[in-house]
Structure formats: C-alpha cells, structure tokens
Tab-separated table of C-alpha atoms and ligand atoms in Angstrom:
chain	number	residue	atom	x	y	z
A	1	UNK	CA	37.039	65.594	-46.234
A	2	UNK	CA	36.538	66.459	-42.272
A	3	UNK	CA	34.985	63.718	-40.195
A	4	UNK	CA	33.935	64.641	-36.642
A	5	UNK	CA	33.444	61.781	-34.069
A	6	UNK	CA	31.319	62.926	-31.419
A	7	UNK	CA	29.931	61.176	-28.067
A	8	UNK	CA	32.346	59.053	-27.555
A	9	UNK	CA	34.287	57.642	-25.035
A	10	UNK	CA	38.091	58.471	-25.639
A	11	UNK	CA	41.021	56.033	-25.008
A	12	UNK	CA	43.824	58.185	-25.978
A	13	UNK	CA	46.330	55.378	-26.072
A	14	UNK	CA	47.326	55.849	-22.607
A	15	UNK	CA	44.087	55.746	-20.869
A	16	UNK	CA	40.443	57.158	-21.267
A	17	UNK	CA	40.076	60.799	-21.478
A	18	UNK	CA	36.976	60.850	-22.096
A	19	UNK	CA	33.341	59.331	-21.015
A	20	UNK	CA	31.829	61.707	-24.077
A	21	UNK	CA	34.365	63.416	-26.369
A	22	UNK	CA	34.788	64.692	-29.630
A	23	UNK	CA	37.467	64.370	-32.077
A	24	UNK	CA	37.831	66.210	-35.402
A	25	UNK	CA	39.489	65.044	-38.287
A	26	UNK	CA	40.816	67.099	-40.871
A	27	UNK	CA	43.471	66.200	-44.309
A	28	UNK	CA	44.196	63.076	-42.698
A	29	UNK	CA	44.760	64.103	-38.722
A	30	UNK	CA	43.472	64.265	-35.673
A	31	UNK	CA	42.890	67.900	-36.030
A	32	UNK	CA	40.879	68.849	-32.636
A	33	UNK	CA	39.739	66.884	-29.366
A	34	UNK	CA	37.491	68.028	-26.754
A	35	UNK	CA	37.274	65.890	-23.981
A	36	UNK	CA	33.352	67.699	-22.916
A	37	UNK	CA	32.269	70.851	-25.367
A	38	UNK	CA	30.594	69.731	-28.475
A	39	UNK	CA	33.161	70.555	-31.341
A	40	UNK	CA	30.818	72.194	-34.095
A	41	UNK	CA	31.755	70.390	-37.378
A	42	UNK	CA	33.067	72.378	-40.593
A	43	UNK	CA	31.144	72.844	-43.936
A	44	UNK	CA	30.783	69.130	-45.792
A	45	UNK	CA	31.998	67.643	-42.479
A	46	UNK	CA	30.622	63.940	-42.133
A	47	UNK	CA	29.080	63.576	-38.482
A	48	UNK	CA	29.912	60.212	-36.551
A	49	UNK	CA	27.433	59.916	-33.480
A	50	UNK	CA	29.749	57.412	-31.147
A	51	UNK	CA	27.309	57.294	-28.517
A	52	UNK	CA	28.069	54.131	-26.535
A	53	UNK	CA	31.251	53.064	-28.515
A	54	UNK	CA	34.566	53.757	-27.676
A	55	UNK	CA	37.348	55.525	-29.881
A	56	UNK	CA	40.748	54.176	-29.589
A	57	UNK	CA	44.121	54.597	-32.065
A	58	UNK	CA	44.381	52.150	-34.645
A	59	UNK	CA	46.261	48.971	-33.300
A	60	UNK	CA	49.510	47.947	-34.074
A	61	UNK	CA	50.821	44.568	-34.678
A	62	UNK	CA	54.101	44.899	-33.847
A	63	UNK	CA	55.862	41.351	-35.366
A	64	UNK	CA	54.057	40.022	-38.143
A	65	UNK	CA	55.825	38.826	-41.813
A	66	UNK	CA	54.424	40.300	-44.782
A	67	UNK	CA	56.368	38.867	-47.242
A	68	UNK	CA	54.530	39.927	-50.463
A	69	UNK	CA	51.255	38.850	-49.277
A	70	UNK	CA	49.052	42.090	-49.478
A	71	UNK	CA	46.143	40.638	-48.044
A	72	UNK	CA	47.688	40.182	-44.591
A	73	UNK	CA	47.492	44.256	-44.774
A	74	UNK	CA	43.887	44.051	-46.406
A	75	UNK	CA	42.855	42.027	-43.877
A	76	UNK	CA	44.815	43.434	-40.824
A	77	UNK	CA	42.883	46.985	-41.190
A	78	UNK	CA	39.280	45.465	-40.950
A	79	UNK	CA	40.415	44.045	-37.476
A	80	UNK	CA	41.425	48.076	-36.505
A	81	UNK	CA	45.248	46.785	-37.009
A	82	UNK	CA	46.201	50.540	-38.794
A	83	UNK	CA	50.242	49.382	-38.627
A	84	UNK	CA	52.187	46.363	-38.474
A	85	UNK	CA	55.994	46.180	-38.242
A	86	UNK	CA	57.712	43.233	-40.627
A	87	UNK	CA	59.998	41.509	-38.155
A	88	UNK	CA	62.088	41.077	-41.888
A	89	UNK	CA	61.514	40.829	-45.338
A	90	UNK	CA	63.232	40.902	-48.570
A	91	UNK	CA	64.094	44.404	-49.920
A	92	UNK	CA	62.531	43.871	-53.124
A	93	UNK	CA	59.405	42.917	-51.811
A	94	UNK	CA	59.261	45.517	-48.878
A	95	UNK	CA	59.791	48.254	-51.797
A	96	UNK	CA	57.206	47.313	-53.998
A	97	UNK	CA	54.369	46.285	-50.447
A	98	UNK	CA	55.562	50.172	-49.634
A	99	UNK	CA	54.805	51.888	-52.953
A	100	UNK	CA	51.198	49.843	-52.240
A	101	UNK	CA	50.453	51.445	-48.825
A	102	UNK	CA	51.464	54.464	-49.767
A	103	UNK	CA	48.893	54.791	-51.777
A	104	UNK	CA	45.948	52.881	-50.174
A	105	UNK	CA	44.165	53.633	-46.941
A	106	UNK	CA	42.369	50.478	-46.925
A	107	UNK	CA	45.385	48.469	-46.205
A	108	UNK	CA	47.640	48.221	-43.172
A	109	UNK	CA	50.916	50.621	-42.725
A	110	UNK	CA	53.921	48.444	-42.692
A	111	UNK	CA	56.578	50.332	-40.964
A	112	UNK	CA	60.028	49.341	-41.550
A	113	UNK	CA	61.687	45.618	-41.996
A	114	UNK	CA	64.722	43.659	-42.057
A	115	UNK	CA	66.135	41.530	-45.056
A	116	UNK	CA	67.720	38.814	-46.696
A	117	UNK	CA	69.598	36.473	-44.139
A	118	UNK	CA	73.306	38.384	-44.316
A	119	UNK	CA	76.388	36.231	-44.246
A	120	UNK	CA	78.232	38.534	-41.305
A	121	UNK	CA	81.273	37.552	-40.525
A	122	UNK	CA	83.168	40.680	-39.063
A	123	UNK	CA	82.665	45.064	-38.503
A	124	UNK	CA	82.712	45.845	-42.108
A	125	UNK	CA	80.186	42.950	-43.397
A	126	UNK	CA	77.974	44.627	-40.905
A	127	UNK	CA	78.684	47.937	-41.030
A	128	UNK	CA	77.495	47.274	-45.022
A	129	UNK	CA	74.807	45.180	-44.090
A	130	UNK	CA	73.061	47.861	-41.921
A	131	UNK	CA	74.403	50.597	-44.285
A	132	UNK	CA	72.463	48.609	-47.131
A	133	UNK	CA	69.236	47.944	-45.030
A	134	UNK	CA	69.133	51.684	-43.551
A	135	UNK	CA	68.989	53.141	-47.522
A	136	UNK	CA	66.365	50.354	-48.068
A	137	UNK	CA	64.133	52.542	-45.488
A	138	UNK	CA	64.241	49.907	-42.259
A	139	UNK	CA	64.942	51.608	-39.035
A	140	UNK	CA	65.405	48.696	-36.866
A	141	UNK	CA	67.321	45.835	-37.259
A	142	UNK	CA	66.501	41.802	-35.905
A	143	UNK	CA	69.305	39.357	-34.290
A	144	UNK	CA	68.730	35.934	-34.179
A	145	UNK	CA	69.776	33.801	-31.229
A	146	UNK	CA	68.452	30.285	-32.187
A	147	UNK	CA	70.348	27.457	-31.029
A	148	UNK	CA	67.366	25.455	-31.917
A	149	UNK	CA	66.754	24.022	-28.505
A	150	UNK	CA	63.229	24.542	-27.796
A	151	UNK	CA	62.376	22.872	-31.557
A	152	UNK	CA	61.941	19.690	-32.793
A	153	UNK	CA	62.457	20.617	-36.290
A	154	UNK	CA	65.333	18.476	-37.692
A	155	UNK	CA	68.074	21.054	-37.318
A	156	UNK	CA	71.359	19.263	-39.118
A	157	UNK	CA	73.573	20.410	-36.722
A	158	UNK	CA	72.224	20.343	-32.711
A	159	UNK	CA	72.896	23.235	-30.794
A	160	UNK	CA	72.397	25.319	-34.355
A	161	UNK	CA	75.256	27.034	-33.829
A	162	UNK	CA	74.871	30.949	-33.068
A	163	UNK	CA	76.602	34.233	-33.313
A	164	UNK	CA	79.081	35.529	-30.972
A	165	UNK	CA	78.330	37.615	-28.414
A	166	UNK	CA	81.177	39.705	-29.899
A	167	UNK	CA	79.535	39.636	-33.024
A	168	UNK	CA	75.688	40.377	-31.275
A	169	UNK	CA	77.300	43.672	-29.700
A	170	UNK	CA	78.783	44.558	-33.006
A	171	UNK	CA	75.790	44.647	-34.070
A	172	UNK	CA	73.753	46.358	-31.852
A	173	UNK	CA	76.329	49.152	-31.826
A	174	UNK	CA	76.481	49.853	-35.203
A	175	UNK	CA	72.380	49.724	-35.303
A	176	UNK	CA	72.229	52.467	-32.622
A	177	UNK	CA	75.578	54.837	-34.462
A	178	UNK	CA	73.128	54.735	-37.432
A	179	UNK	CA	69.892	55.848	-35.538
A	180	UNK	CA	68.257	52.003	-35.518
A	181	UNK	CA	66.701	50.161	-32.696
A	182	UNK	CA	68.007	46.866	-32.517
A	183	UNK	CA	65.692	43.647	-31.762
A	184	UNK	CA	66.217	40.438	-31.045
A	185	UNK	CA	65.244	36.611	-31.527
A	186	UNK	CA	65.407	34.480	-28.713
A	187	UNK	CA	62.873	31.691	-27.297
A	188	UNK	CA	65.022	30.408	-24.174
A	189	UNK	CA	66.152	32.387	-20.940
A	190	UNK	CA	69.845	31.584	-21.937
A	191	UNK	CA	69.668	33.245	-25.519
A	192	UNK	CA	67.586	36.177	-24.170
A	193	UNK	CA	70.201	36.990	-21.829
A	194	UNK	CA	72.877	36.874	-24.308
A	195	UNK	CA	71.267	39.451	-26.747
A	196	UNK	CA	70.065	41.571	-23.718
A	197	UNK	CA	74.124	41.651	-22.819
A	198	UNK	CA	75.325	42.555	-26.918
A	199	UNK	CA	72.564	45.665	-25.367
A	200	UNK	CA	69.443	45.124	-27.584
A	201	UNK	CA	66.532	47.284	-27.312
A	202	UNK	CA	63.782	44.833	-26.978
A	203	UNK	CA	62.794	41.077	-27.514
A	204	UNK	CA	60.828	39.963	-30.465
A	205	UNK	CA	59.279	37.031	-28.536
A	206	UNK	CA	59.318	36.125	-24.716
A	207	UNK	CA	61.198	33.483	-23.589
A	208	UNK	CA	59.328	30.132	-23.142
A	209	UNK	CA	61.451	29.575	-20.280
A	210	UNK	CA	60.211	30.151	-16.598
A	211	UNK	CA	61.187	33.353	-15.602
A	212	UNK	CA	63.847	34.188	-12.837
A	213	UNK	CA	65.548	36.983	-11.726
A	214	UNK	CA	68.363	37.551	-13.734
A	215	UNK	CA	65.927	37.773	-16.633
A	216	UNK	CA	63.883	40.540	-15.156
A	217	UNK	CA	67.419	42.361	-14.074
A	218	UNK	CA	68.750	41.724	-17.426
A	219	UNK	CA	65.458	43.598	-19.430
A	220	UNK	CA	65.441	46.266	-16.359
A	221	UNK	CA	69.478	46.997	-16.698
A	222	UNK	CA	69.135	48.723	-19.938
A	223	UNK	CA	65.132	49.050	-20.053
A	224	UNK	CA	64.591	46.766	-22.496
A	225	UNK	CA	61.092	45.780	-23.869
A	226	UNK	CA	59.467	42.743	-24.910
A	227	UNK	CA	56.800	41.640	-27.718
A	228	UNK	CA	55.457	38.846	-26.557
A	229	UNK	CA	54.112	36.706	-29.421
A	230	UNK	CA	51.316	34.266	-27.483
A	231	UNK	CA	50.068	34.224	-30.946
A	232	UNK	CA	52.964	32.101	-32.275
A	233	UNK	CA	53.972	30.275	-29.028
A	234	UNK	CA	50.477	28.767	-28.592
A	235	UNK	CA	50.788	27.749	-32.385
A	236	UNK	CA	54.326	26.277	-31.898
A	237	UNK	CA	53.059	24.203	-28.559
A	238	UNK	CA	49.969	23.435	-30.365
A	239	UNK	CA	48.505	24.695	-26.678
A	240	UNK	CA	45.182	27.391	-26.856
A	241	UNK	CA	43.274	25.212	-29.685
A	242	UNK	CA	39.649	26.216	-28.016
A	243	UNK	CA	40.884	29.870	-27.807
A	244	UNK	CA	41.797	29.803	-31.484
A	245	UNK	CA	38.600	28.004	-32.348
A	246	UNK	CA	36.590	31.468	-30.817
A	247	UNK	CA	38.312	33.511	-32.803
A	248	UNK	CA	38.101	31.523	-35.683
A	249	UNK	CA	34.342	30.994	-35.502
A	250	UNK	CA	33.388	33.654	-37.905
A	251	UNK	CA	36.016	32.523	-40.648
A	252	UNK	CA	35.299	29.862	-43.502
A	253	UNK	CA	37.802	27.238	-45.300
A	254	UNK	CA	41.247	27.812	-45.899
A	255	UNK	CA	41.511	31.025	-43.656
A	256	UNK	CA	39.423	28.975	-40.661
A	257	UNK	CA	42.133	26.007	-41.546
A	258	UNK	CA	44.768	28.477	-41.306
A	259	UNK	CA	44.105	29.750	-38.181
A	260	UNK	CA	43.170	26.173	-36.829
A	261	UNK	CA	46.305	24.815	-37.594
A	262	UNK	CA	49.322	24.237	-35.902
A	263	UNK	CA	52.826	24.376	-36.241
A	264	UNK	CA	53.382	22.033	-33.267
A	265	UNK	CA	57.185	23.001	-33.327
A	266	UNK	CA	57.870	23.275	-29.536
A	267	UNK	CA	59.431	20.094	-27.031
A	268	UNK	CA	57.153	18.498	-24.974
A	269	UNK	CA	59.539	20.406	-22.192
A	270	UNK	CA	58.046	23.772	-22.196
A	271	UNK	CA	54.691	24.841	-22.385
A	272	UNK	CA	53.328	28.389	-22.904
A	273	UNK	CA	52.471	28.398	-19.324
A	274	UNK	CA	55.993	29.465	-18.911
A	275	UNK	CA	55.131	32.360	-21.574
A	276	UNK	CA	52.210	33.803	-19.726
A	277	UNK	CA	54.117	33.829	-16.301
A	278	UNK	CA	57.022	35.464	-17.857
A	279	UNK	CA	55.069	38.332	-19.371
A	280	UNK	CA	52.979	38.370	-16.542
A	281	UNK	CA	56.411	38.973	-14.256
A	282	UNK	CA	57.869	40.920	-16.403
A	283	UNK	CA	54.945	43.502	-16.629
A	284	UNK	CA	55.055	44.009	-13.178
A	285	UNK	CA	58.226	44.329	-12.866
A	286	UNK	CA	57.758	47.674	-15.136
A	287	UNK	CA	58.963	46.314	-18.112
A	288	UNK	CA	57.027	47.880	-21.391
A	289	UNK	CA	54.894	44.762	-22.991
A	290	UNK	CA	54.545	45.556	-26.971
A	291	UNK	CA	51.403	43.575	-28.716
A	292	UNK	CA	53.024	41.249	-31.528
A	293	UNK	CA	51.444	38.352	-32.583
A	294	UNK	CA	54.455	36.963	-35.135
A	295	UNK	CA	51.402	36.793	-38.340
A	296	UNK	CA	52.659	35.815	-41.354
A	297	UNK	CA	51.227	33.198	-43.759
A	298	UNK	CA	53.483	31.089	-43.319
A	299	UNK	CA	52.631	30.272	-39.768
A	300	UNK	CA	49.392	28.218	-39.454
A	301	UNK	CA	48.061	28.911	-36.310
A	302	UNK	CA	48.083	32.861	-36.647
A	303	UNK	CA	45.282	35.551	-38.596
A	304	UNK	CA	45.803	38.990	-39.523
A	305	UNK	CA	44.153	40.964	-37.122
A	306	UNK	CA	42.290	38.201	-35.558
A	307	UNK	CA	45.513	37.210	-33.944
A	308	UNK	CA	45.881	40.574	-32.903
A	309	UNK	CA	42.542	40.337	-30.858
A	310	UNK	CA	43.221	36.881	-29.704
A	311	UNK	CA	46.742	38.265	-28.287
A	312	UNK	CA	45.489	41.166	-26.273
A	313	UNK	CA	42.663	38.497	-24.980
A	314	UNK	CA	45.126	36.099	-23.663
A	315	UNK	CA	47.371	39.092	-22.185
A	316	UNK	CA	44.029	39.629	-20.177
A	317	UNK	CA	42.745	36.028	-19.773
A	318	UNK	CA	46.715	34.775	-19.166
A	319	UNK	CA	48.699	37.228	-18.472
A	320	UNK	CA	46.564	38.791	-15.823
A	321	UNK	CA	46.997	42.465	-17.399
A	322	UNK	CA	44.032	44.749	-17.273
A	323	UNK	CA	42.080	45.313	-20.405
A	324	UNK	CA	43.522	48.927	-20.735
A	325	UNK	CA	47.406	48.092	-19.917
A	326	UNK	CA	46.808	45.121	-22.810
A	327	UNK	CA	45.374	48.229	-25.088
A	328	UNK	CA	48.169	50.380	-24.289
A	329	UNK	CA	50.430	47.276	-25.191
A	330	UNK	CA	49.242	47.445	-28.905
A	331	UNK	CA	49.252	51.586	-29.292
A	332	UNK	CA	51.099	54.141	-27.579
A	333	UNK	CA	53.904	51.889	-26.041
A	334	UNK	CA	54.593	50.900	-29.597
A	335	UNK	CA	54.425	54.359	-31.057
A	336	UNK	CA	56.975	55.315	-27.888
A	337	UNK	CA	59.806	52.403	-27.880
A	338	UNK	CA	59.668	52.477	-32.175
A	339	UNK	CA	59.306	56.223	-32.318
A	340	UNK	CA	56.393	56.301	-34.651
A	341	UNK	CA	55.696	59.811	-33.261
A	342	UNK	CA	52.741	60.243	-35.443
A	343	UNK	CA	50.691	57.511	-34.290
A	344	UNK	CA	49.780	55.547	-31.862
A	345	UNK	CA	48.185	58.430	-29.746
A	346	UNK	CA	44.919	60.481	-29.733
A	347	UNK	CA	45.954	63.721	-30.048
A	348	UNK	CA	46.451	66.951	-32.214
A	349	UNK	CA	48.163	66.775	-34.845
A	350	UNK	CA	48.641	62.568	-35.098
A	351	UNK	CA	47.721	60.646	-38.019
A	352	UNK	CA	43.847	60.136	-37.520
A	353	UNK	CA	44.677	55.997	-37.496
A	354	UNK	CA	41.474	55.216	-35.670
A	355	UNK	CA	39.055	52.811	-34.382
A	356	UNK	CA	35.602	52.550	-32.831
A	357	UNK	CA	34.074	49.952	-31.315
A	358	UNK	CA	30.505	49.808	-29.707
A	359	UNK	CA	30.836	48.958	-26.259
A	360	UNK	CA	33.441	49.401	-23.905
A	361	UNK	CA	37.211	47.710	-24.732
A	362	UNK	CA	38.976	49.154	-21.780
A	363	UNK	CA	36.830	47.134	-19.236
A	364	UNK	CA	35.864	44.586	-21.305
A	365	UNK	CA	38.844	43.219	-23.713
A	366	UNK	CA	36.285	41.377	-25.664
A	367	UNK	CA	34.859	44.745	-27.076
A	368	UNK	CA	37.286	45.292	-29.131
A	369	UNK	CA	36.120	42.855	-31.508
A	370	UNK	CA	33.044	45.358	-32.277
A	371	UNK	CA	34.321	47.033	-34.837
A	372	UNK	CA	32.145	49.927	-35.746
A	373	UNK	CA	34.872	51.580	-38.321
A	374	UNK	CA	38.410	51.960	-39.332
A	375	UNK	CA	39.799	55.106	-40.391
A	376	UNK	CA	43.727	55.137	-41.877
A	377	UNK	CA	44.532	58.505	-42.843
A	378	UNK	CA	41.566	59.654	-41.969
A	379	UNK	CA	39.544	58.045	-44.672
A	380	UNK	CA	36.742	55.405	-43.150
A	381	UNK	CA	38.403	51.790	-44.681
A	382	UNK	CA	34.841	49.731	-45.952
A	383	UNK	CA	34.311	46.814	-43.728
A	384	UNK	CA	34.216	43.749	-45.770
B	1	ZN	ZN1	58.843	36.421	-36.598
C-alpha cells in the first residue's frame, strides 16, 4: 500500500531539505520526494498530514548486542531505531534473529554480526575464521584490544594479555581481501592506537582517555571513524545517573531498573569527562562520529532505543555537537562508512525506514523523542 507524507519538514539524513515536503512511499521505498509541489497521492494511497513534525530516516544504533533477545528489536523500532548493528553474536542465534526480521516490520533490522570468541593463533585460523563468519552473512568483523586496564573486574591475569599487533594487522587485512570492514575494541588511548596501526576502519567505543594528538593523527591517517558509546561509558563510570533517570521516567519495574542500573566497571582514574572531550575533539577534527550506544541486556545501565535518544542528547548536551551533526551521526554517516546503501538517506529509491516526530529535532535534540510514527519497509510499526 502507498503512503504519502505531506507538509513536512525534511531531514534527508544530511541536512533539511525541506521546511514543507512531500515524500511518497510505494512497495516498501521512498518512491518520490518533492521538496515544494504537492505530490498528488495514488488510488488507495493513505495520506499523512506532517504539518509541524519533522521526517527523518529511521535511526540506527550502530553497537548494540542482540543476543537472542527479540525484544531489544521490538522495542528499538518504537524509539524510530529502524537498524541496529550486533557488535557480535553467536551464529546460531544471528540466523534464527535474521529469519525473524526478515519477516517482521515491526521489529528492528539487525545488519550483520560477529561470533563466537575464535581461538586465532596464526593466517590460516583466521583466514577460516573470517571465511566461516563471511558465509554466516556478517560483513564486518570486531578486534578486541582489552588489556583490562580501565576495569576493576577481577581479571586473573593483570594486563589481560592481548593480541599482537602482527596478529591485529592479519586481521584487518584479511577482513578488507574479503570485502569486510574491520572494527575495533579499545577503551584506552594506548590500545586505540594499536588497532588504528593493524589499519582498522573505525572504533567501536572512544577512548576514555584524554585525547592528544597522536590520537586525532592516528584516526585522520587512514580516516578512521569512531562510535562513541556514552551510553555504556556513563554505565561503566556509574557517571550521568540524573540523565538516565529522564529518560527512564516513562518506564516501569524491571525495564526502569534496567536502565537505572549500573555496571560501575570503570577505575576511579577516568571519568567520562575524558569521553565527551575526546569525541568532542575528534569531531572537529573531521573525524565521522557514528551513534552507538553498546545496548544489550546484559548491560544495566542501557535501553533499546531510549539509549539511542539519551546518546544523541549527550552528543549535544556533552559533546557540544549541533542537534543536526548528532542526527547525521545516527543515519547517513552510518549508512556511508557500513555501506548500507539502501538506508540511511531520504531519497528515491531507499528503503522507506522512516520517522516523524512533531516538532523540530534538528534544532531541538529533545524532539526526537516525539514520536509521531515508525515506518520499516514502508509499513507504519503500531506504537505500543
Ligand atoms: Zn559491545
């Protein structure tokens, strides 16, 4: 069924196109957009008047864990999160959450993942591992680079020891001869600039460490990017307990407690002071900022969705970003660096993965909380 969205205004992704546009959707995509003419709608076409909202491209979340826990995708989409990507999973599990969004619209899209901890010890256990993963459907793949250092988890060893850098660049060059990005764990400034030098293509959390300038060379030498995670670093410092308390205010009992709760993880040494400086820096220093929040349930301390919100509202409220470069942070730039070239963008042709809020988002971050409705597919997910 066609859906036309009318009135609106239009944040493509990149930035706002429109003050009062129209977009058409038709078997699932964005089928026409006209920034000023009224588009006349097709026979049996539902009408959406958007007047004072704004239209935007479903978010992504781009580190969460879904394990096997379906309702992190159920509850992702009523926040206008229309992807995530699994920073790794078992294959078993990713199979059968696949077959599930497949076939649902009222759930999340997971886009790719990583598995089972591998045991790698030289080219050909990797060249198998990332053989094995590819045919499993992931097109990235994660390094960790944990000594353990910022934690004061009872590690049995202390540094935990890591791979190689040998090993790291092994791996990131056999990612990249099979077509895969390759992303990387690292809290501290010292592991981040190891992976950055085995050539990674992005960080899957920023470094808790205050920034200098041999970080920002490192990420600018090969254009790397970074996905924050405030999400999980506030959780792990047990810092930002007011901030989760807004976003939790409309929750009740074990998801409220969820999202109240701590992991309280991190040494008294850093804070996530250091975290909002360093993506802060590192933004202006042109590096591309992808919205991750690090959601799983596992991790108290983090929401589906809601975390998503209460990221982008700490890039603006922390990070000093502008509403709309914390927007672009959770749509287009993740479409671009992951190549998910049919989303993440309003235009012709791209999945119609949408949101609209009323008010305005890209002036006001808090907006984006107004969700009006969710479309995956194309089909308008029912707000619970
Ligand atoms: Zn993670």
């Amino acid at each position: 069924m066609a859906t036309l969205i009318s009135n609106g205004r239009i944040f493509d992704g990149v930035s706002v196109i429109s003050e009062c546009g129209h977009v058409l959707i038709e078997s699932g995509r964005i089928s026409k957009i006209s920034s000023q003419q009224p588009l006349s709608p097709p026979a049996d076409c539902v009408v959406v008047d958007a007047t004072g909202c704004t239209l935007l491209p479903g978010l992504i979340d781009a580190h969460v864990h879904v394990f096997r826990d379906v309702q992190l995708l159920e509850t992702a989409i009523q926040y206008g999160v229309t992807t995530v990507l699994d920073m790794h999973n078992e294959r078993e599990w990713f199979k059968e959450i696949n077959v599930i969004t497949r076939q649902r619209n009222d759930v999340s899209d997971l886009e790719d993942r990583i598995s089972k901890w591998p045991n790698l010890t030289d080219k050909n256990s990797i060249e198998d591992c990332i053989a094995t993963n590819k045919a499993a459907g992931a097109t990235f793949t994660k390094l960790m680079q944990e000594d353990g250092h910022t934690m004061t988890l009872p590690f049995p060893e202390r540094p935990v020891p890591t791979p190689s850098l040998e090993m790291q660049k092994m791996v990131v060059d056999i990612s990249h001869e099979n077509g895969m990005l390759a992303v990387a764990h690292a809290l501290t400034n010292h592991s981040t600039l190891q992976v950055l030098r085995a050539g990674v293509d992005g960080l899957a959390h920023a470094s808790i460490d205050p920034i200098n300038d041999e970080i920002i060379q490192a990420f600018k030498k090969d254009n790397a990017f970074v996905i924050p995670t405030l999400a999980i670093h506030a959780s792990s410092s047990g810092e930002e307990q007011e901030t989760r308390d807004k976003f939790a205010s409309d929750l009740q009992g074990k998801e409220k407690e969820h999202l109240l709760g701590c992991l309280h993880i991190t040494s008294d040494k850093f804070s996530i002071k250091n975290v909002y400086e360093q993506v802060f820096t590192l933004k202006e220093a042109g590096i591309d900022i992808l919205c991750g929040t690090d959601t799983s349930i596992d991790l108290p301390g983090t929401r589906a969705g809601t975390s998503v919100h209460h990221e982008l509202w700490m890039y603006v409220n922390r990070c000093r970003f502008t509403p709309l470069e914390a927007l672009v942070s959770a749509t287009s730039k993740i479409a671009d660096r992951f190549n998910l070239s049919d989303r993440g963008i309003i235009q012709e042709g791209r999945l119609a993965d949408l949101v609209l809020v009323s008010g305005d988002p890209t002036e006001s971050i808090d907006a984006i909380g107004n969700i009006r409705t969710v479309w995956r597919n194309g089909e308008a997910v029912v707000r619970n």
